[in-house]
mmCIF file of C-alpha atoms in Angstrom:
data_model
loop_
_atom_site.group_PDB
_atom_site.id
_atom_site.type_symbol
_atom_site.label_atom_id
_atom_site.label_comp_id
_atom_site.label_asym_id
_atom_site.label_seq_id
_atom_site.Cartn_x
_atom_site.Cartn_y
_atom_site.Cartn_z
ATOM 1 C CA UNK L 7 5.755 -8.529 7.118
ATOM 2 C CA UNK L 8 3.145 -7.738 9.704
ATOM 3 C CA UNK L 9 -0.174 -6.089 8.966
ATOM 4 C CA UNK L 10 0.563 -2.854 10.785
ATOM 5 C CA UNK L 11 3.170 -1.699 8.243
ATOM 6 C CA UNK L 12 1.285 -0.100 5.309
ATOM 7 C CA UNK L 13 4.121 2.306 4.598
ATOM 8 C CA UNK L 14 7.788 2.169 5.508
ATOM 9 C CA UNK L 15 9.764 4.987 3.980
ATOM 10 C CA UNK L 16 11.846 6.961 6.430
ATOM 11 C CA UNK L 17 15.507 6.068 6.908
ATOM 12 C CA UNK L 18 18.341 7.332 9.084
ATOM 13 C CA UNK L 19 18.718 10.380 6.813
ATOM 14 C CA UNK L 20 15.133 11.383 7.576
ATOM 15 C CA UNK L 21 15.812 10.816 11.258
ATOM 16 C CA UNK L 22 18.555 13.448 11.058
ATOM 17 C CA UNK L 23 16.081 15.849 9.509
ATOM 18 C CA UNK L 24 13.712 15.003 12.321
ATOM 19 C CA UNK L 25 16.177 16.298 14.885
ATOM 20 C CA UNK L 26 15.990 19.688 13.195
ATOM 21 C CA UNK L 27 12.193 19.557 13.212
ATOM 22 C CA UNK L 28 12.197 19.506 16.997
ATOM 23 C CA UNK L 29 13.222 23.157 16.953
ATOM 24 C CA UNK L 30 10.158 24.254 14.952
ATOM 25 C CA UNK L 31 7.985 24.824 18.001
ATOM 26 C CA UNK L 32 7.758 24.394 21.769
ATOM 27 C CA UNK L 33 8.025 20.848 23.063
ATOM 28 C CA UNK L 34 4.732 19.303 24.197
ATOM 29 C CA UNK L 35 3.995 19.044 27.887
ATOM 30 C CA UNK L 36 5.209 15.735 29.286
ATOM 31 C CA UNK L 37 3.992 13.472 32.056
ATOM 32 C CA UNK L 38 6.361 13.774 35.020
ATOM 33 C CA UNK L 39 6.708 10.054 35.719
ATOM 34 C CA UNK L 40 5.931 6.855 33.893
ATOM 35 C CA UNK L 41 5.237 3.723 35.864
ATOM 36 C CA UNK L 42 6.492 0.458 34.321
ATOM 37 C CA UNK L 43 4.083 -1.888 32.559
ATOM 38 C CA UNK L 44 3.055 -4.508 35.113
ATOM 39 C CA UNK L 45 1.146 -7.764 34.720
ATOM 40 C CA UNK L 46 -2.459 -7.441 35.860
ATOM 41 C CA UNK L 47 -3.607 -9.582 38.776
ATOM 42 C CA UNK L 48 -6.249 -11.128 36.516
ATOM 43 C CA UNK L 49 -5.206 -11.749 32.932
ATOM 44 C CA UNK L 50 -7.250 -11.227 29.785
ATOM 45 C CA UNK L 51 -8.039 -14.379 27.803
ATOM 46 C CA UNK L 52 -8.277 -15.283 24.132
ATOM 47 C CA UNK L 53 -11.849 -16.555 24.044
ATOM 48 C CA UNK L 54 -12.374 -17.001 20.301
ATOM 49 C CA UNK L 55 -10.237 -17.429 17.188
ATOM 50 C CA UNK L 56 -11.783 -17.067 13.729
ATOM 51 C CA UNK L 57 -10.083 -17.671 10.391
ATOM 52 C CA UNK L 58 -10.119 -14.738 7.975
ATOM 53 C CA UNK L 59 -10.372 -15.156 4.191
ATOM 54 C CA UNK L 60 -8.084 -14.179 1.341
ATOM 55 C CA UNK L 61 -4.374 -13.807 0.788
ATOM 56 C CA UNK L 62 -3.862 -10.300 2.145
ATOM 57 C CA UNK L 63 -3.386 -9.579 5.833
ATOM 58 C CA UNK L 64 -6.138 -7.869 7.789
ATOM 59 C CA UNK L 65 -5.603 -4.370 9.135
ATOM 60 C CA UNK L 66 -8.409 -3.379 11.513
ATOM 61 C CA UNK L 67 -11.324 -4.731 13.555
ATOM 62 C CA UNK L 68 -14.217 -2.415 14.466
ATOM 63 C CA UNK L 69 -16.920 -3.777 16.797
ATOM 64 C CA UNK L 70 -20.388 -2.225 16.423
ATOM 65 C CA UNK L 71 -23.235 -1.794 18.897
ATOM 66 C CA UNK L 72 -25.246 -4.692 17.402
ATOM 67 C CA UNK L 73 -22.507 -7.157 18.349
ATOM 68 C CA UNK L 74 -21.083 -7.462 14.852
ATOM 69 C CA UNK L 75 -17.476 -6.723 13.889
ATOM 70 C CA UNK L 76 -16.430 -4.987 10.672
ATOM 71 C CA UNK L 77 -13.017 -5.907 9.315
ATOM 72 C CA UNK L 78 -10.709 -4.100 6.904
ATOM 73 C CA UNK L 79 -7.938 -5.851 5.030
ATOM 74 C CA UNK L 80 -4.639 -4.549 3.748
ATOM 75 C CA UNK L 81 -4.366 -3.804 0.035
ATOM 76 C CA UNK L 82 -2.683 -6.623 -1.843
ATOM 77 C CA UNK L 83 -1.554 -6.796 -5.458
ATOM 78 C CA UNK L 84 -2.580 -10.458 -5.670
ATOM 79 C CA UNK L 85 -5.834 -10.021 -3.718
ATOM 80 C CA UNK L 86 -9.059 -9.385 -5.632
ATOM 81 C CA UNK L 87 -11.511 -10.038 -2.821
ATOM 82 C CA UNK L 88 -13.544 -7.395 -0.967
ATOM 83 C CA UNK L 89 -11.755 -4.927 1.277
ATOM 84 C CA UNK L 90 -14.393 -5.297 3.985
ATOM 85 C CA UNK L 91 -15.881 -8.222 5.865
ATOM 86 C CA UNK L 92 -18.567 -8.529 8.534
ATOM 87 C CA UNK L 93 -18.711 -10.970 11.421
ATOM 88 C CA UNK L 94 -22.280 -11.179 12.666
ATOM 89 C CA UNK L 95 -22.904 -11.479 16.397
ATOM 90 C CA UNK L 96 -22.449 -15.119 17.434
ATOM 91 C CA UNK L 97 -21.150 -16.189 14.007
ATOM 92 C CA UNK L 98 -18.031 -18.283 13.425
ATOM 93 C CA UNK L 99 -17.331 -17.092 9.866
ATOM 94 C CA UNK L 100 -17.156 -13.699 8.219
ATOM 95 C CA UNK L 101 -19.133 -12.620 5.161
ATOM 96 C CA UNK L 102 -18.017 -10.064 2.547
ATOM 97 C CA UNK L 103 -19.274 -6.504 2.973
ATOM 98 C CA UNK L 104 -19.357 -4.896 -0.462
ATOM 99 C CA UNK L 105 -20.275 -1.203 -0.766
ATOM 100 C CA UNK L 106 -23.398 -0.609 -2.846
ATOM 101 C CA UNK L 107 -23.682 2.809 -4.452
ATOM 102 C CA UNK L 108 -27.077 1.906 -5.943
ATOM 103 C CA UNK L 109 -28.592 4.720 -8.007
ATOM 104 C CA UNK L 110 -26.173 7.333 -6.633
ATOM 105 C CA UNK L 111 -23.454 6.448 -9.106
ATOM 106 C CA UNK L 112 -24.520 9.272 -11.426
ATOM 107 C CA UNK L 113 -23.765 11.814 -8.664
ATOM 108 C CA UNK L 114 -20.560 10.286 -7.284
ATOM 109 C CA UNK L 115 -17.635 8.324 -8.575
ATOM 110 C CA UNK L 116 -19.123 5.195 -7.015
ATOM 111 C CA UNK L 117 -16.790 2.217 -6.715
ATOM 112 C CA UNK L 118 -14.124 3.746 -8.980
ATOM 113 C CA UNK L 119 -10.779 3.730 -7.205
ATOM 114 C CA UNK L 120 -12.217 2.350 -3.958
ATOM 115 C CA UNK L 121 -9.386 1.503 -1.557
ATOM 116 C CA UNK L 122 -10.298 2.113 2.113
ATOM 117 C CA UNK L 123 -7.557 2.549 4.698
ATOM 118 C CA UNK L 124 -9.345 3.071 8.060
ATOM 119 C CA UNK L 125 -12.702 2.492 9.783
ATOM 120 C CA UNK L 126 -14.546 4.360 12.546
ATOM 121 C CA UNK L 127 -17.942 4.536 14.198
ATOM 122 C CA UNK L 128 -19.523 7.751 15.484
ATOM 123 C CA UNK L 129 -21.528 8.414 18.659
ATOM 124 C CA UNK L 130 -24.667 7.028 16.981
ATOM 125 C CA UNK L 131 -22.961 3.797 15.942
ATOM 126 C CA UNK L 132 -22.801 4.720 12.245
ATOM 127 C CA UNK L 133 -20.013 3.125 10.192
ATOM 128 C CA UNK L 134 -17.532 5.476 8.512
ATOM 129 C CA UNK L 135 -14.457 4.817 6.440
ATOM 130 C CA UNK L 136 -11.751 6.833 4.780
ATOM 131 C CA UNK L 137 -11.183 5.826 1.193
ATOM 132 C CA UNK L 138 -7.583 6.709 0.479
ATOM 133 C CA UNK L 139 -8.363 6.078 -3.193
ATOM 134 C CA UNK L 140 -6.080 5.110 -6.011
ATOM 135 C CA UNK L 141 -4.145 7.340 -8.386
ATOM 136 C CA UNK L 142 -6.348 9.931 -10.029
ATOM 137 C CA UNK L 143 -9.014 10.151 -7.315
ATOM 138 C CA UNK L 144 -9.123 12.310 -4.179
ATOM 139 C CA UNK L 145 -9.581 10.664 -0.772
ATOM 140 C CA UNK L 146 -13.160 10.660 0.484
ATOM 141 C CA UNK L 147 -15.184 9.985 3.615
ATOM 142 C CA UNK L 148 -17.924 7.386 3.210
ATOM 143 C CA UNK L 149 -20.785 6.493 5.556
ATOM 144 C CA UNK L 150 -21.866 2.913 4.978
ATOM 145 C CA UNK L 151 -24.772 0.787 6.140
ATOM 146 C CA UNK L 152 -22.918 -1.984 8.015
ATOM 147 C CA UNK L 153 -25.483 -4.666 7.122
ATOM 148 C CA UNK L 154 -26.466 -4.048 3.502
ATOM 149 C CA UNK L 155 -23.339 -2.188 2.427
ATOM 150 C CA UNK L 156 -25.428 0.656 0.991
ATOM 151 C CA UNK L 157 -23.473 3.895 0.708
ATOM 152 C CA UNK L 158 -25.435 6.448 2.715
ATOM 153 C CA UNK L 159 -23.195 9.421 1.978
ATOM 154 C CA UNK L 160 -19.806 10.278 0.611
ATOM 155 C CA UNK L 161 -17.724 13.419 0.532
ATOM 156 C CA UNK L 162 -14.422 14.118 -1.184
ATOM 157 C CA UNK L 163 -11.935 15.631 1.214
ATOM 158 C CA UNK L 164 -11.434 19.372 0.665
ATOM 159 C CA UNK L 165 -8.220 20.038 -1.281
ATOM 160 C CA UNK L 166 -6.678 22.013 1.598
ATOM 161 C CA UNK L 167 -6.697 18.827 3.685
ATOM 162 C CA UNK L 168 -4.711 16.763 1.199
ATOM 163 C CA UNK L 169 -1.069 16.896 0.069
ATOM 164 C CA UNK L 170 0.770 15.021 -2.666
ATOM 165 C CA UNK L 171 2.157 12.627 -0.051
ATOM 166 C CA UNK L 172 -1.060 12.179 1.961
ATOM 167 C CA UNK L 173 -1.737 8.699 3.312
ATOM 168 C CA UNK L 174 -4.569 8.463 5.833
ATOM 169 C CA UNK L 175 -4.096 5.597 8.296
ATOM 170 C CA UNK L 176 -6.616 6.283 11.101
ATOM 171 C CA UNK L 177 -10.039 7.907 11.435
ATOM 172 C CA UNK L 178 -12.257 9.151 14.288
ATOM 173 C CA UNK L 179 -15.699 10.730 13.803
ATOM 174 C CA UNK L 180 -18.084 12.612 16.051
ATOM 175 C CA UNK L 181 -21.019 14.622 14.777
ATOM 176 C CA UNK L 182 -19.979 16.479 11.647
ATOM 177 C CA UNK L 183 -16.273 16.410 12.521
ATOM 178 C CA UNK L 184 -13.751 13.844 11.330
ATOM 179 C CA UNK L 185 -10.190 13.512 12.597
ATOM 180 C CA UNK L 186 -7.631 11.763 10.406
ATOM 181 C CA UNK L 187 -4.044 10.665 10.929
ATOM 182 C CA UNK L 188 -2.187 11.607 7.753
ATOM 183 C CA UNK L 189 0.982 9.591 8.020
ATOM 184 C CA UNK L 190 2.160 10.512 4.536
ATOM 185 C CA UNK L 191 1.583 14.223 5.110
ATOM 186 C CA UNK L 192 2.850 13.937 8.713
ATOM 187 C CA UNK L 193 -0.102 15.806 10.211
ATOM 188 C CA UNK L 194 -3.365 15.563 12.097
ATOM 189 C CA UNK L 195 -6.196 16.576 9.751
ATOM 190 C CA UNK L 196 -9.620 17.771 10.851
ATOM 191 C CA UNK L 197 -12.559 17.838 8.436
ATOM 192 C CA UNK L 198 -15.692 19.898 9.073
ATOM 193 C CA UNK L 199 -18.119 17.894 6.963
ATOM 194 C CA UNK L 200 -20.964 20.401 7.325
ATOM 195 C CA UNK L 201 -18.883 23.258 5.930
ATOM 196 C CA UNK L 202 -16.744 21.065 3.678
ATOM 197 C CA UNK L 203 -13.573 22.542 5.127
ATOM 198 C CA UNK L 204 -10.359 20.886 6.291
ATOM 199 C CA UNK L 205 -7.453 21.994 8.473
ATOM 200 C CA UNK L 206 -4.079 20.336 8.884
ATOM 201 C CA UNK L 207 -2.493 20.550 12.348
ATOM 202 C CA UNK L 208 1.037 19.928 13.642
ATOM 203 C CA UNK L 209 2.448 19.185 10.176
ATOM 204 C CA UNK L 210 6.046 18.086 10.678
ATOM 205 C CA UNK L 211 5.821 18.941 14.387
ATOM 206 C CA UNK L 212 7.579 16.528 16.809
ATOM 207 C CA UNK L 213 4.250 15.072 18.024
ATOM 208 C CA UNK L 214 3.561 13.916 14.453
ATOM 209 C CA UNK L 215 6.996 12.383 13.907
ATOM 210 C CA UNK L 216 8.339 8.961 14.710
ATOM 211 C CA UNK L 217 11.502 9.181 16.826
ATOM 212 C CA UNK L 218 12.489 5.528 17.289
ATOM 213 C CA UNK L 219 13.073 2.554 14.974
ATOM 214 C CA UNK L 220 10.244 0.064 14.617
ATOM 215 C CA UNK L 221 10.765 -3.188 16.508
ATOM 216 C CA UNK L 222 8.597 -6.251 15.849
ATOM 217 C CA UNK L 223 8.963 -9.471 17.838
ATOM 218 C CA UNK L 224 12.064 -7.917 19.450
ATOM 219 C CA UNK L 225 13.767 -7.349 16.097
ATOM 220 C CA UNK L 226 14.473 -3.932 14.609
ATOM 221 C CA UNK L 227 12.714 -3.485 11.269
ATOM 222 C CA UNK L 228 15.271 -2.634 8.575
ATOM 223 C CA UNK L 229 14.686 -1.001 5.217
ATOM 224 C CA UNK L 230 16.022 -2.082 1.855
ATOM 225 C CA UNK L 231 18.920 0.353 2.288
ATOM 226 C CA UNK L 232 19.994 -1.337 5.512
ATOM 227 C CA UNK L 233 18.864 1.478 7.818
ATOM 228 C CA UNK L 234 16.325 1.103 10.640
ATOM 229 C CA UNK L 235 12.844 2.244 9.736
ATOM 230 C CA UNK L 236 10.369 4.385 11.603
ATOM 231 C CA UNK L 237 6.882 5.730 10.929
ATOM 232 C CA UNK L 238 5.037 8.965 11.564
ATOM 233 C CA UNK L 239 1.603 9.750 13.068
ATOM 234 C CA UNK L 240 -0.537 6.690 12.351
ATOM 235 C CA UNK L 241 -3.138 6.111 15.107
ATOM 236 C CA UNK L 242 -5.959 8.046 16.758
ATOM 237 C CA UNK L 243 -8.497 7.390 19.508
ATOM 238 C CA UNK L 244 -11.365 9.698 20.489
ATOM 239 C CA UNK L 245 -13.141 9.588 23.867
ATOM 240 C CA UNK L 246 -16.857 8.847 23.710
ATOM 241 C CA UNK L 247 -17.856 12.402 24.635
ATOM 242 C CA UNK L 248 -15.613 13.756 21.878
ATOM 243 C CA UNK L 249 -13.645 16.025 24.225
ATOM 244 C CA UNK L 250 -10.230 14.348 24.218
ATOM 245 C CA UNK L 251 -8.230 12.961 21.335
ATOM 246 C CA UNK L 252 -5.205 10.659 21.572
ATOM 247 C CA UNK L 253 -2.617 10.366 18.813
ATOM 248 C CA UNK L 254 0.623 8.468 18.391
ATOM 249 C CA UNK L 255 3.155 7.056 16.003
ATOM 250 C CA UNK L 256 3.709 3.273 16.082
ATOM 251 C CA UNK L 257 6.687 3.747 18.429
ATOM 252 C CA UNK L 258 4.906 6.262 20.648
ATOM 253 C CA UNK L 259 4.623 8.207 22.772
ATOM 254 C CA UNK L 260 0.877 8.771 23.186
ATOM 255 C CA UNK L 261 -0.159 12.423 23.047
ATOM 256 C CA UNK L 262 -3.434 13.738 24.472
ATOM 257 C CA UNK L 263 -5.168 16.954 23.460
ATOM 258 C CA UNK L 264 -8.522 18.637 23.902
ATOM 259 C CA UNK L 265 -10.520 18.751 20.684
ATOM 260 C CA UNK L 266 -11.340 22.378 21.548
ATOM 261 C CA UNK L 267 -7.784 23.152 20.469
ATOM 262 C CA UNK L 268 -8.746 22.065 16.962
ATOM 263 C CA UNK L 269 -12.353 23.224 16.692
ATOM 264 C CA UNK L 270 -12.212 26.649 18.403
ATOM 265 C CA UNK L 271 -11.059 29.222 15.809
ATOM 266 C CA UNK L 272 -9.929 31.627 18.563
ATOM 267 C CA UNK L 273 -7.171 29.232 19.725
ATOM 268 C CA UNK L 274 -3.756 30.390 18.543
ATOM 269 C CA UNK L 275 -1.044 28.193 17.032
ATOM 270 C CA UNK L 276 1.086 28.557 20.169
ATOM 271 C CA UNK L 277 -1.869 27.533 22.354
ATOM 272 C CA UNK L 278 -2.438 24.485 20.176
ATOM 273 C CA UNK L 279 1.164 23.365 20.466
ATOM 274 C CA UNK L 280 1.314 24.010 24.210
ATOM 275 C CA UNK L 281 -1.971 22.168 24.733
ATOM 276 C CA UNK L 282 -0.629 18.817 23.514
ATOM 277 C CA UNK L 283 0.398 16.618 26.472
ATOM 278 C CA UNK L 284 2.761 13.679 26.241
ATOM 279 C CA UNK L 285 0.568 11.079 27.930
ATOM 280 C CA UNK L 286 2.632 7.882 27.941
ATOM 281 C CA UNK L 287 5.615 6.195 26.262
ATOM 282 C CA UNK L 288 4.988 2.928 24.441
ATOM 283 C CA UNK L 289 6.785 0.038 22.788
ATOM 284 C CA UNK L 290 6.086 -0.511 19.086
ATOM 285 C CA UNK L 291 2.309 -0.858 18.773
ATOM 286 C CA UNK L 292 -0.039 -1.683 15.913
ATOM 287 C CA UNK L 293 -2.916 0.475 17.116
ATOM 288 C CA UNK L 294 -4.957 1.758 20.044
ATOM 289 C CA UNK L 295 -8.593 1.705 21.075
ATOM 290 C CA UNK L 296 -10.602 3.298 23.907
ATOM 291 C CA UNK L 297 -13.388 2.019 26.113
ATOM 292 C CA UNK L 298 -16.239 4.105 27.517
ATOM 293 C CA UNK L 299 -14.221 4.907 30.649
ATOM 294 C CA UNK L 300 -11.332 6.389 28.637
ATOM 295 C CA UNK L 301 -9.031 3.426 29.258
ATOM 296 C CA UNK L 302 -6.614 2.967 26.382
ATOM 297 C CA UNK L 303 -5.814 -0.496 25.019
ATOM 298 C CA UNK L 304 -2.679 -1.003 22.937
ATOM 299 C CA UNK L 305 -1.439 -3.968 20.910
ATOM 300 C CA UNK L 306 2.298 -4.305 21.565
ATOM 301 C CA UNK L 307 3.787 -6.072 18.551
ATOM 302 C CA UNK L 308 7.349 -5.945 19.839
ATOM 303 C CA UNK L 309 6.643 -8.192 22.822
ATOM 304 C CA UNK L 310 3.321 -9.831 21.837
ATOM 305 C CA UNK L 311 1.212 -8.163 24.528
ATOM 306 C CA UNK L 312 -2.097 -6.422 25.100
ATOM 307 C CA UNK L 313 -1.550 -3.345 27.275
ATOM 308 C CA UNK L 314 -3.921 -0.930 28.980
ATOM 309 C CA UNK L 315 -3.497 2.577 30.371
ATOM 310 C CA UNK L 316 -6.268 4.297 32.288
ATOM 311 C CA UNK L 317 -6.954 7.909 33.252
ATOM 312 C CA UNK L 318 -5.311 7.312 36.643
ATOM 313 C CA UNK L 319 -2.109 6.509 34.702
ATOM 314 C CA UNK L 320 -2.020 2.844 35.703
ATOM 315 C CA UNK L 321 -0.168 0.788 33.046
ATOM 316 C CA UNK L 322 -1.129 -2.882 32.835
ATOM 317 C CA UNK L 323 -0.037 -5.931 30.866
ATOM 318 C CA UNK L 324 -3.330 -7.734 30.261
ATOM 319 C CA UNK L 325 -2.190 -10.569 28.018
ATOM 320 C CA UNK L 326 0.988 -12.065 26.590
ATOM 321 C CA UNK L 327 0.384 -14.134 23.449
ATOM 322 C CA UNK L 328 2.696 -14.876 20.493
ATOM 323 C CA UNK L 329 -0.133 -14.154 18.011
ATOM 324 C CA UNK L 330 -0.075 -10.500 19.011
ATOM 325 C CA UNK L 331 3.221 -9.775 17.248
ATOM 326 C CA UNK L 332 1.100 -9.934 14.073
ATOM 327 C CA UNK L 333 -1.711 -7.771 15.425
ATOM 328 C CA UNK L 334 -3.503 -5.123 13.406
ATOM 329 C CA UNK L 335 -5.595 -2.261 14.779
ATOM 330 C CA UNK L 336 -7.783 -3.382 17.711
ATOM 331 C CA UNK L 337 -11.361 -2.417 18.610
ATOM 332 C CA UNK L 338 -13.103 -2.426 21.992
ATOM 333 C CA UNK L 339 -16.602 -3.862 22.470
ATOM 334 C CA UNK L 340 -18.930 -3.244 25.401
ATOM 335 C CA UNK L 341 -19.504 -6.022 27.957
ATOM 336 C CA UNK L 342 -22.319 -8.429 27.094
ATOM 337 C CA UNK L 343 -24.429 -10.443 29.503
ATOM 338 C CA UNK L 344 -24.606 -10.336 33.300
ATOM 339 C CA UNK L 345 -21.086 -11.715 33.692
ATOM 340 C CA UNK L 346 -19.495 -9.150 31.400
ATOM 341 C CA UNK L 347 -16.619 -7.289 33.014
ATOM 342 C CA UNK L 348 -14.584 -4.758 31.066
ATOM 343 C CA UNK L 349 -15.690 -5.906 27.618
ATOM 344 C CA UNK L 350 -13.750 -7.471 24.776
ATOM 345 C CA UNK L 351 -10.954 -6.539 22.419
ATOM 346 C CA UNK L 352 -11.282 -7.719 18.829
ATOM 347 C CA UNK L 353 -8.064 -7.691 16.831
ATOM 348 C CA UNK L 354 -6.927 -9.229 13.528
ATOM 349 C CA UNK L 355 -3.627 -11.102 13.654
ATOM 350 C CA UNK L 356 -2.575 -11.876 10.109
ATOM 351 C CA UNK L 357 -5.269 -14.215 8.801
ATOM 352 C CA UNK L 358 -7.093 -14.778 12.070
ATOM 353 C CA UNK L 359 -9.400 -12.687 14.240
ATOM 354 C CA UNK L 360 -9.092 -12.849 18.028
ATOM 355 C CA UNK L 361 -11.700 -12.007 20.607
ATOM 356 C CA UNK L 362 -9.952 -11.206 23.852
ATOM 357 C CA UNK L 363 -12.103 -11.118 26.979
ATOM 358 C CA UNK L 364 -10.895 -8.425 29.355
ATOM 359 C CA UNK L 365 -10.571 -8.989 33.121
#
């Protein structure tokens, strides 16, 4: 099973219930026309392949401003190694990144129940993670020193932002605001860390629901009951100025919304729903990332491709590679050196890490 599938639970019965959910509110605005994905005139290239340790698959790659890459693995019952790894700039091997609570353990729960599920960096380059936790502990946001592993802060999520079925699968942070994809609770969750308040948006709404069966390597993913499987809201991407947020399920489509819809208390529920725009349909993807020009990059695990979609609505196929059917969540890195073009995409593919140089 590929790394992008942390939870597969919904069957054809749930899909029938989904059809009813469409009537709960107005349909989101939709782009009038979608151009087909076309091969770019200059292809991206796999420039580096690095072996990753352990038995479990790796879920996410997050490049940082210092040239390093932080990696997050999937949980595994037979895996006792660290959840996090760091690839230093120019290195050919990763090193474990183990959180260090130091002398703060008397004020927090420390390493108890630690089980991170998503990484993010904020506008200052700080490393954040969402610790989904194990049974008996609430999820929490943690800010971590990416070199030493020292825990700089942690905050349990407010109870109003968590349900019994909550499973956070993606995180975006800017300032004192965190945005989380709650796939288990089928909602977009916003946390005001300064006020220690949380709000759940679009719970059960069509933009949070998966509508199509998952397809990996051109094969429909089936559940144990023989029915095709789908997944709900799982991925987020936030533009560098924090003004626009993108969200999608693994089978798309991409939705785009202004963060003012979530942070302005004067915005009504109807205005929130009407302000969500269907931005682009997608194949089955394992994640998205944004560059500093608001170009989206998507890892297509149905066809083994790296795709891009810019603000002018130009869809491109940047790379076709069989490794990409095993891709996890990608991360974009800024160009380096005088010959740098559009930057790089770092993405785990099972037990290897790829650096893809963009055209």
